[in-house]
Coordinates of C-alpha atoms and ligand atoms in Angstrom, one line a residue:
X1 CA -81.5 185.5 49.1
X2 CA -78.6 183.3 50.2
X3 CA -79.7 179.7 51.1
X4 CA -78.2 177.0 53.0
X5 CA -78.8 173.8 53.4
X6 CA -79.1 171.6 57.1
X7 CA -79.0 168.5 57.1
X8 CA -79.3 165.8 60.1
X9 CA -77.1 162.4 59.5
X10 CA -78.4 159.1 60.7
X11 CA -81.4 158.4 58.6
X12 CA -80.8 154.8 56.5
X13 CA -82.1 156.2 52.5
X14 CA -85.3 154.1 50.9
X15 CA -87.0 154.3 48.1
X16 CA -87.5 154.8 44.3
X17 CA -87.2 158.3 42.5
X18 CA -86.8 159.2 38.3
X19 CA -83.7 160.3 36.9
X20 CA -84.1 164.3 36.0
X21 CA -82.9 165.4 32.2
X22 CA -79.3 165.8 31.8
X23 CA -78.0 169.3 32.6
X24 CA -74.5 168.8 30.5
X25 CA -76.5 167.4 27.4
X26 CA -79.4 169.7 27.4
X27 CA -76.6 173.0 27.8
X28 CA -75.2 171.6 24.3
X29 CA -78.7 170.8 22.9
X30 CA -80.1 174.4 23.2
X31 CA -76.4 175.8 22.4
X32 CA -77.5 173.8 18.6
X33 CA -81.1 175.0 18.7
X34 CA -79.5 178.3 16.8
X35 CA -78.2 176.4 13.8
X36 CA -81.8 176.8 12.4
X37 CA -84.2 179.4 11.7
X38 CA -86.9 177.1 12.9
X39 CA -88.3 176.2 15.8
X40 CA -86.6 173.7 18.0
X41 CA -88.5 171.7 21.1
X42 CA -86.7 170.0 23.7
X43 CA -87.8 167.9 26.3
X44 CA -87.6 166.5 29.5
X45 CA -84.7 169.6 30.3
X46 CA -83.8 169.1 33.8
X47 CA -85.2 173.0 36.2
X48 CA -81.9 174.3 36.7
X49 CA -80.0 177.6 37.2
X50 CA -77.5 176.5 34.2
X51 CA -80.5 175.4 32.4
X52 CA -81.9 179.1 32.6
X53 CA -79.1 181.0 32.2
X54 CA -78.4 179.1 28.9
X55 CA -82.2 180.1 28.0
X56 CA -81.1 183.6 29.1
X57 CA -78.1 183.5 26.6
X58 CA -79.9 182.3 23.4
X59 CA -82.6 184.9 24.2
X60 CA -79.9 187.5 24.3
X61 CA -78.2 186.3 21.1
X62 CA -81.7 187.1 18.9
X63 CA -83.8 183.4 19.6
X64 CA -87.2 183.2 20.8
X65 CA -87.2 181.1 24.0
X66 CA -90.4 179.7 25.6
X67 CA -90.6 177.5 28.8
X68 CA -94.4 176.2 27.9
X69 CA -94.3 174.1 30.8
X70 CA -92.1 171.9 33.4
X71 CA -89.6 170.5 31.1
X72 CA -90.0 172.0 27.9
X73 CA -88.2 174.4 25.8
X74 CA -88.9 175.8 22.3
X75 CA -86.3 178.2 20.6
X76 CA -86.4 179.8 17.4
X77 CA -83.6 181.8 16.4
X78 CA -84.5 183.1 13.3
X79 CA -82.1 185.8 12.9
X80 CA -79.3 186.3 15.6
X81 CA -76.1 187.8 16.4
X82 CA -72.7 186.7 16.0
X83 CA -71.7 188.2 19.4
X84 CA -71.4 186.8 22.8
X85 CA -69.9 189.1 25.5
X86 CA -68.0 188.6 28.3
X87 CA -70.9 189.1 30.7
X88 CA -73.0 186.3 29.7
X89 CA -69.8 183.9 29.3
X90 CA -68.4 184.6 32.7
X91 CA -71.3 183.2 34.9
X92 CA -71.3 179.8 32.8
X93 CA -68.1 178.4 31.4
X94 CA -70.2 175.8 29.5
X95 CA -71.7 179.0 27.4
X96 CA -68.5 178.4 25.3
X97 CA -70.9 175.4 23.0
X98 CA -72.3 178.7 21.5
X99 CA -69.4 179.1 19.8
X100 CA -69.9 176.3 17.3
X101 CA -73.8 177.2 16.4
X102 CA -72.8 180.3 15.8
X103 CA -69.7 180.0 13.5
X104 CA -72.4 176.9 11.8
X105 CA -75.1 179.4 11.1
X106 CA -73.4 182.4 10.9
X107 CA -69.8 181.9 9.5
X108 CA -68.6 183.8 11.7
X109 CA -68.4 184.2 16.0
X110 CA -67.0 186.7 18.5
X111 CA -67.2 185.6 21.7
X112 CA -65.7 186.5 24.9
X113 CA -63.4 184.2 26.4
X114 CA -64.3 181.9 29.5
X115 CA -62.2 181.8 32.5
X116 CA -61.2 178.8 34.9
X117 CA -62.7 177.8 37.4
X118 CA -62.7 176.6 41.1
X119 CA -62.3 172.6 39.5
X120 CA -59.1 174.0 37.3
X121 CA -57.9 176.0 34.2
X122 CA -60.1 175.4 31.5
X123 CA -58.5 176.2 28.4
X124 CA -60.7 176.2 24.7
X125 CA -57.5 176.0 23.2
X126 CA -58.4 172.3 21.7
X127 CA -61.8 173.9 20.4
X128 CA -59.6 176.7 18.9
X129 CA -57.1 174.6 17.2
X130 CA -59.4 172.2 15.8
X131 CA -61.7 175.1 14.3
X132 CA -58.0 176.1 12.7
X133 CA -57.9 173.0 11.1
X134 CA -61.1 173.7 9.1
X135 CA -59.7 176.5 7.6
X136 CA -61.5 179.4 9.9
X137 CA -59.6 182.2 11.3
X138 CA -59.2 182.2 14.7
X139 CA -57.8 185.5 16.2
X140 CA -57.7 186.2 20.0
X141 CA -57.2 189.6 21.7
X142 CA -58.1 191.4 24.4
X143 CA -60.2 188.7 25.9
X144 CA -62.5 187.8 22.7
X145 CA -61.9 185.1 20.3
X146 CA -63.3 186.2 16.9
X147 CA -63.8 183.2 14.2
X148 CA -64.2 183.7 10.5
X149 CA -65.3 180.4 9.2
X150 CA -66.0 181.9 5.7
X151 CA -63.7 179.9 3.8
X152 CA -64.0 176.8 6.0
X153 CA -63.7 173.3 4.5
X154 CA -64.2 170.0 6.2
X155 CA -61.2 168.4 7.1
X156 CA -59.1 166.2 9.4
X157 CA -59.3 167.4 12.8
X158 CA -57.5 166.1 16.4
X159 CA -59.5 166.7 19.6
X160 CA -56.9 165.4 21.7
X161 CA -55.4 167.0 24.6
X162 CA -53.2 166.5 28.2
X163 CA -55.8 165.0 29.3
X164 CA -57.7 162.8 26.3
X165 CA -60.6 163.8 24.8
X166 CA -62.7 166.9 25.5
X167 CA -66.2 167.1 25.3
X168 CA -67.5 170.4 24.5
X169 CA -64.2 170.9 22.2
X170 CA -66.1 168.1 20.4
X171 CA -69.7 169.4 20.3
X172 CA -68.3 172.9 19.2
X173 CA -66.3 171.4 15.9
X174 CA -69.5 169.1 15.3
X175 CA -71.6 171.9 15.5
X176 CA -69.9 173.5 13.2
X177 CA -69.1 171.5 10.6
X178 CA -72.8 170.0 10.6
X179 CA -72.9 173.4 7.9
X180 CA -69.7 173.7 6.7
X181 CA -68.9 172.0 2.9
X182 CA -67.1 169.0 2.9
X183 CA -66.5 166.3 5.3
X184 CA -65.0 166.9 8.9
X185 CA -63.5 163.9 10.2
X186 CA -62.6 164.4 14.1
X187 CA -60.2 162.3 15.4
X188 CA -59.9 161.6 19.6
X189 CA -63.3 163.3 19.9
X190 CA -65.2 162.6 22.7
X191 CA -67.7 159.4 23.1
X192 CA -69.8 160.9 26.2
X193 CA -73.2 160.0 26.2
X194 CA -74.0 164.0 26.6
X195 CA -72.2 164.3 23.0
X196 CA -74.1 161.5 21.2
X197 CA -77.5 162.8 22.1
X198 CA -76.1 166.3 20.3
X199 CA -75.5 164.1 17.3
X200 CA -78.7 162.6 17.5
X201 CA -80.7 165.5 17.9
X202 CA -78.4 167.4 15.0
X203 CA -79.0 164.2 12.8
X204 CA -83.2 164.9 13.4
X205 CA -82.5 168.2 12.4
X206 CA -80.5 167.1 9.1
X207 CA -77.1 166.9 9.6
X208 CA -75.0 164.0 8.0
X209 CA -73.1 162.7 10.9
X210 CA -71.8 159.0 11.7
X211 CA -69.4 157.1 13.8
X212 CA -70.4 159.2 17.4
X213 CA -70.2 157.6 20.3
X214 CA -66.5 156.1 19.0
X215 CA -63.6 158.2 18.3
X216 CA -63.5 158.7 15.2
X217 CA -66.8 161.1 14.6
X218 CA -67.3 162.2 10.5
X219 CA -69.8 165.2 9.7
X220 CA -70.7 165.8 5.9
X221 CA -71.5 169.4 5.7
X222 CA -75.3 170.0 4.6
X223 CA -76.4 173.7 3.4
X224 CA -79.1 174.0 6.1
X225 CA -81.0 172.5 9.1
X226 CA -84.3 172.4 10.2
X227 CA -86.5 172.2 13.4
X228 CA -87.1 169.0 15.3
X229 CA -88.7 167.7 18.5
X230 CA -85.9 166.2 20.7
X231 CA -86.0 164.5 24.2
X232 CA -83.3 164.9 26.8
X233 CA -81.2 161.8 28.1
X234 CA -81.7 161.1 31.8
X235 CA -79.0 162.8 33.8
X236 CA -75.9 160.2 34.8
X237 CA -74.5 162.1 37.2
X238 CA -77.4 162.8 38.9
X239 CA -78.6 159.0 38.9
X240 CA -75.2 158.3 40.5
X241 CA -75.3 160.8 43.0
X242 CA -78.7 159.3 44.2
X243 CA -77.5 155.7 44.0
X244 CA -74.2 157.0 46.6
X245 CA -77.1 158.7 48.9
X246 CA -78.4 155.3 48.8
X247 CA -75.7 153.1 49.8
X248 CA -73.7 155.5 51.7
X249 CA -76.6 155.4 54.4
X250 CA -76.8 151.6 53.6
X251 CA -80.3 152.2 52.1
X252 CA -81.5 150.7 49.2
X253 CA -82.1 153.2 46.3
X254 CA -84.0 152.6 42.7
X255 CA -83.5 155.3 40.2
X256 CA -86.3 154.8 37.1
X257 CA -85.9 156.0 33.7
X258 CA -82.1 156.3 33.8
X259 CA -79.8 154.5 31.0
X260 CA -77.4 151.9 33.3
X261 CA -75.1 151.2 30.1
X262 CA -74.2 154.9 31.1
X263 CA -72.8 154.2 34.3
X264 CA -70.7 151.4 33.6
X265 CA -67.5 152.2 34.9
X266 CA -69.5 153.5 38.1
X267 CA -71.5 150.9 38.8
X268 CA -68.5 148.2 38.8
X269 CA -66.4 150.4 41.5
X270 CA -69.9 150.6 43.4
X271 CA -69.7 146.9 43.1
X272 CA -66.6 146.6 44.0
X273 CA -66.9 148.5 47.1
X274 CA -69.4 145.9 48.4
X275 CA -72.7 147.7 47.1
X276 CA -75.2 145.2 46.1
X277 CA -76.1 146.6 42.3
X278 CA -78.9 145.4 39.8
X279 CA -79.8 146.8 37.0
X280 CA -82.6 147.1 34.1
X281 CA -83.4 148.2 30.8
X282 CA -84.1 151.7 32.3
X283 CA -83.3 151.1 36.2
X284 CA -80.8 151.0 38.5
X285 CA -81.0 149.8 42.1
X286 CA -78.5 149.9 44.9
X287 CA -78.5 148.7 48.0
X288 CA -76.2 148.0 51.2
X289 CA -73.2 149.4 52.4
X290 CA -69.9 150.0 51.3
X291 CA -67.3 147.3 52.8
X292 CA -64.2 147.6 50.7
X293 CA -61.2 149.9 50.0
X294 CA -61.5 151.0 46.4
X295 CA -58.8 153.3 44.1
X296 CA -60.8 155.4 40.9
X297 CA -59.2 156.9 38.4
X298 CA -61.0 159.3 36.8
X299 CA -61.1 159.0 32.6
X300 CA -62.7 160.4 29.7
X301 CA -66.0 158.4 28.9
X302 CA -66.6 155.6 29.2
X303 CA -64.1 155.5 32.2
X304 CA -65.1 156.9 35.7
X305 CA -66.7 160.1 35.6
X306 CA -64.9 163.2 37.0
X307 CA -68.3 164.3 38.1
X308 CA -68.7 161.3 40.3
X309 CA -65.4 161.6 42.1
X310 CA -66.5 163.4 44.8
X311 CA -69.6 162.4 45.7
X312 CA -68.2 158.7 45.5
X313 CA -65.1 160.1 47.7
X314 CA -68.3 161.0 50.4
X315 CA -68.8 156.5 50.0
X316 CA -65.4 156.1 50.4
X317 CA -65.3 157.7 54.2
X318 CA -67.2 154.9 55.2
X319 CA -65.0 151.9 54.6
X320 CA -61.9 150.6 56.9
X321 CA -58.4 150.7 55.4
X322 CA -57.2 153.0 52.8
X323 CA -59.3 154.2 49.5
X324 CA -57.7 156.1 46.5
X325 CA -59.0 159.0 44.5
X326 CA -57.2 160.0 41.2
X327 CA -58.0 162.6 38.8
X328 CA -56.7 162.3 35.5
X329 CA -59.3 165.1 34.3
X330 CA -59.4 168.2 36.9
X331 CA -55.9 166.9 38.5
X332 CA -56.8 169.6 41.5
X333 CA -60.5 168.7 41.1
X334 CA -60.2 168.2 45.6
X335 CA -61.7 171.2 47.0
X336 CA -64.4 168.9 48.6
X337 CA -61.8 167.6 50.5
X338 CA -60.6 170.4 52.4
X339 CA -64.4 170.3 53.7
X340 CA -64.8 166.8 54.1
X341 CA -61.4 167.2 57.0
X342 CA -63.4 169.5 58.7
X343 CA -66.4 167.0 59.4
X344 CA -64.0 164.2 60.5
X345 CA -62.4 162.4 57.2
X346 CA -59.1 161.9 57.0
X347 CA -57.7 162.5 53.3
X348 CA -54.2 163.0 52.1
X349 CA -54.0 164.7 48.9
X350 CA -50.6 164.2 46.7
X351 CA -50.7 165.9 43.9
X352 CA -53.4 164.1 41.8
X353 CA -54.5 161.7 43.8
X354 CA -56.3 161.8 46.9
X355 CA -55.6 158.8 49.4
X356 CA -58.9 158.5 52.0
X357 CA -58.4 156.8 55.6
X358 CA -61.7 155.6 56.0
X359 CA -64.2 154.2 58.9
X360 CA -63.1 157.7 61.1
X361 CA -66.2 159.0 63.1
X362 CA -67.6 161.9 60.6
X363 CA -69.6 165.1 63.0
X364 CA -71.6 167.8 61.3
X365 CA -69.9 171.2 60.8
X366 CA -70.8 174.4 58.7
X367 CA -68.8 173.3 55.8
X368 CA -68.9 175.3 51.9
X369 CA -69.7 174.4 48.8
X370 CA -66.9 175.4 46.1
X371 CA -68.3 173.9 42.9
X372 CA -71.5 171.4 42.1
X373 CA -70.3 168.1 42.7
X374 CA -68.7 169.3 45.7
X375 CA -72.2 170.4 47.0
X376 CA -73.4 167.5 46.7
X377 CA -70.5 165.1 48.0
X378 CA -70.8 167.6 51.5
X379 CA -74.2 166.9 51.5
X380 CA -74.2 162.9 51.2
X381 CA -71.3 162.9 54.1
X382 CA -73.7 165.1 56.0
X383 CA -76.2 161.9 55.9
X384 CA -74.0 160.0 57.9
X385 CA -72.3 162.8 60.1
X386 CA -73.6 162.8 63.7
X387 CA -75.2 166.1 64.5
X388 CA -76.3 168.6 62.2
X389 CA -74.2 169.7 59.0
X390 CA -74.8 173.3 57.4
X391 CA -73.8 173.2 53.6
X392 CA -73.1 177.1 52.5
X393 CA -73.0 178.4 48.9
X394 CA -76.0 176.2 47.4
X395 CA -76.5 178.3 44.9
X396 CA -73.4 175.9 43.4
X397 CA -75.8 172.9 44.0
X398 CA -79.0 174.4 42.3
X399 CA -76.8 174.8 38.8
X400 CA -77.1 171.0 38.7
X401 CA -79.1 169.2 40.8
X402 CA -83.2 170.0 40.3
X403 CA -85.2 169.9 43.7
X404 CA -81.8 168.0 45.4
X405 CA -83.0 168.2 49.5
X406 CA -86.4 167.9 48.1
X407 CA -85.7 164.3 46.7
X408 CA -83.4 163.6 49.2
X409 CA -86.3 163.9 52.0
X410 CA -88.7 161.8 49.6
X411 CA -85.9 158.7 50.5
X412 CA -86.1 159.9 54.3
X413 CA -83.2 162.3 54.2
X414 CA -83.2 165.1 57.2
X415 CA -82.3 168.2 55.0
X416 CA -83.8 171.4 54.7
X417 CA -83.1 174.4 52.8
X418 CA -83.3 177.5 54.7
X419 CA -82.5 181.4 54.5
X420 CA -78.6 181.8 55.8
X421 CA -79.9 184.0 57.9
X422 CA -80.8 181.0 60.0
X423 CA -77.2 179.7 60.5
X424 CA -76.1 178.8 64.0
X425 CA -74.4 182.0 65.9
X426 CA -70.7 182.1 65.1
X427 CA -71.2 180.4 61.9
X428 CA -70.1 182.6 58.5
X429 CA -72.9 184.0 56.2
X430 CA -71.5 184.9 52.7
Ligands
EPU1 N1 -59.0 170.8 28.0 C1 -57.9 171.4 27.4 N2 -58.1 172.2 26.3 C2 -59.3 172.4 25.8 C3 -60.5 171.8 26.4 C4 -60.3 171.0 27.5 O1 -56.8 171.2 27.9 O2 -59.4 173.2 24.8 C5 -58.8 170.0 29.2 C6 -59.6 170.5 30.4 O3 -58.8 171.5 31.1 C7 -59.8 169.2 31.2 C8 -60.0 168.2 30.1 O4 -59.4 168.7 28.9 O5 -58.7 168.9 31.9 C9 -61.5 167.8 29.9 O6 -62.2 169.0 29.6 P1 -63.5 169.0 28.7 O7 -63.3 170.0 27.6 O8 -63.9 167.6 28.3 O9 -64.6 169.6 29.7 P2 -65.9 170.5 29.3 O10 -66.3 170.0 28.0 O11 -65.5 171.9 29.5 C10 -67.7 168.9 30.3 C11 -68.7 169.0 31.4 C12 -68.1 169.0 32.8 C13 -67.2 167.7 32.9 C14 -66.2 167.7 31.8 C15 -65.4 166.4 31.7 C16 -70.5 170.3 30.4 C17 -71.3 171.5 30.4 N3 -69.5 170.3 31.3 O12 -66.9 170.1 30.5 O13 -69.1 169.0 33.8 O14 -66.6 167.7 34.1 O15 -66.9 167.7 30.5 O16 -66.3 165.3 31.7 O17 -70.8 169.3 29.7 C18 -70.1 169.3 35.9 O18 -71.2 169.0 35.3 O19 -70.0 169.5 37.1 C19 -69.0 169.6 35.0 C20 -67.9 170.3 35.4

């Protein structure tokens, strides 16, 4: 049933609330769960659609996949198949990690290719290439990339691309070379916090791996892995989408058992902006409103996070004078935007960069949700829109954010979700 979400602006965000799993380290995590026959147990995995369908996946490709309770996840993939079809890869772009386990455990993948996507073209053509320079075959036709990885050797590999590092290009060739002879030494690779937990949880398992979290990333290749017990990271993404709720309303917003070294580059533009900001050894707390124009840039980690942009583009409404937005990852990442007009904000978009004319009186409109973080950026202007705001499409929202109005409401949001057969008259139902 299609869902929506209403929300009522005006109400000032308190309280405290604990930072949910990470979505885009657990997808990775399970992806590596089949480079071993034996069992694998993760923990604190955030409840999400993604989260499911990635469960969904595995379980198609041979593994054994239990959900013993909120949280947990066991897989054991004992024997599985090389083959991932275009069915299960079109629903998730992020199914493309599988590629890497499975060329680890089995030599050899054939998997369908994902497409774009509403943020921009997303190419694998940095995993492909770098897979090439470990000696596998690579050969793509008629959709499918098929790798043979039989006479793969570690070796020099360069994960850098238009737009810097990539991140899943990076977990792929660490996957795979975690069980391919010889030493892989990736160069530009990626440093996000989502890909050092991989390495961490791939090191439990076995795997000789050093130098992640910098640039330079080496894997010795070990003959086999074995099961381990591995806890999730706390979600940044989501931590800073709380912490905007927070000081967009000019609330004051605590979010526990979160990692603050994470959220670095975020926390000094929140700063910057005029939001009061302390932090702890696993706490963040933000509080007051935001009083000056700020320009982000979004970068590979550990600059500003693309999956921040909009929901910190929501803050930026609120300040006098003019704010700037530019992407230097998803250069048409601005979908958001076009929504945001409609309840008020006044945003010029020039090719990358988005320039925001803030302090303009924001109303609630029926306004849709193109991708997650634009969900959620519609739904923290919606906090401070007079009237009532109806965000379509949440199904967007639910592949990354776990129990979002529910949380909201416990910091004195208005928001409800509700069947979209409950829209106003004259509003759209998809
Ligand atoms: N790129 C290429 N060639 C490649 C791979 C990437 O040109 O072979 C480009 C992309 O088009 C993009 C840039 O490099 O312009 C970075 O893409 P990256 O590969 O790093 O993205 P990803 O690994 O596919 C992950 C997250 C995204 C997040 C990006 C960037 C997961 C499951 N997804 O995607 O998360 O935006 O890194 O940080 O980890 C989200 O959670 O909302 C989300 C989209």
């Amino acid at each position: 049933m299609l869902q929506v979400a209403r929300i009522r602006g005006g109400h000032v965000l308190r309280g405290s609330l604990r930072a949910a799993g990470s979505k885009n380290a657990s997808l990775p995590l399970l992806a590596a769960s089949l480079l071993t026959g034996e069992t694998v147990t993760l923990r604190n995995v955030p409840d999400l659609s993604d989260v499911r369908y990635m469960a969904e996946i595995l379980g198609h490709q041979g593994a054994i996949v239990t959900n013993p309770e909120p949280g947990v996840w066991t897989i054991c993939a004992s024997t599985i198949t090389h083959r991932t079809p275009y069915d299960l890869v079109r629903k998730m772009r992020a199914s493309v990690c599988l590629l890497g386990s499975l060329i680890g455990r089995l030599r050899h993948a054939e998997m369908a290719i994902p497409g774009g996507c509403v943020i921009g073209p997303r190419p694998i053509d940095l995993h492909l290439k770098g897979l090439e320079a470990m000696g596998c075959v690579v050969n793509v036709e008629a959709g499918l990339v098929q790798v043979d990885a039989s006479r793969a050797r570690g070796d020099t590999v360069f994960m850098g691309g238009p737009m810097g590092s990539t991140v899943l290009g990076t977990a792929n060739i660490v996957m795979a070379a975690t069980l391919t002879p010889g030493i892989t030494r990736i160069e530009c690779a990626a440093r996000e916090p989502e890909v050092v937990d991989l390495c961490e949880m791939l090191i439990k398992m076995g795997a000789l791996i050093r130098g992640h979290g910098t640039n330079v990333i080496e894997v010795e290749g070990v003959t086999t892995l074995h099961g381990c017990d591995h806890t999730v990271i706390a979600d940044r993404i989501e931590a800073g989408t709380y912490l905007v709720a927070g000081a967009i309303t000019g609330g004051d917003v605590t979010v526990t058992h979160c990692n603050p070294a994470h959220l670095t580059a975020f926390l000094d533009k929140l700063r910057e902006a005029g939001v009061s900001v302390e932090t702890g050894p696993d706490f963040i707390r933000a509080f007051g409103r935001p009083t000056h124009a700020v320009a982000i840039v979004t970068e590979p980690y550990p600059g500003f996070p693309t999956d921040l942009q909009a929901q910190f583009m929501a803050l930026q409404l609120l300040v006098d004078g003019r704010s700037t937005v530019t992407e230097k990852i998803y250069p048409a990442r601005f979908m958001h935007a076009a929504e945001l007009q409609r309840m008020g904000a006044e945003i010029a978009i020039d090719g990358p960069t988005a320039a925001i004319y803030g302090d303009r009186p924001l109303s609630g409109a029926p306004v849709m949700a193109s991708d997650l973080r634009a969900s959620a950026a519609l739904i923290l202007a919606a906090l401070i829109a007079k009237g009532e705001t109806w965000v379509q499409r949440l199904y967007h929202l639910d592949r990354g954010y776990e129990r979002f109005e529910e949380r909201l409401r416990g910091l004195g949001a208005d928001i409800e979700r509700l069947p979209a057969s409950e829209l106003p008259k004259g509003f759209a139902e998809d």
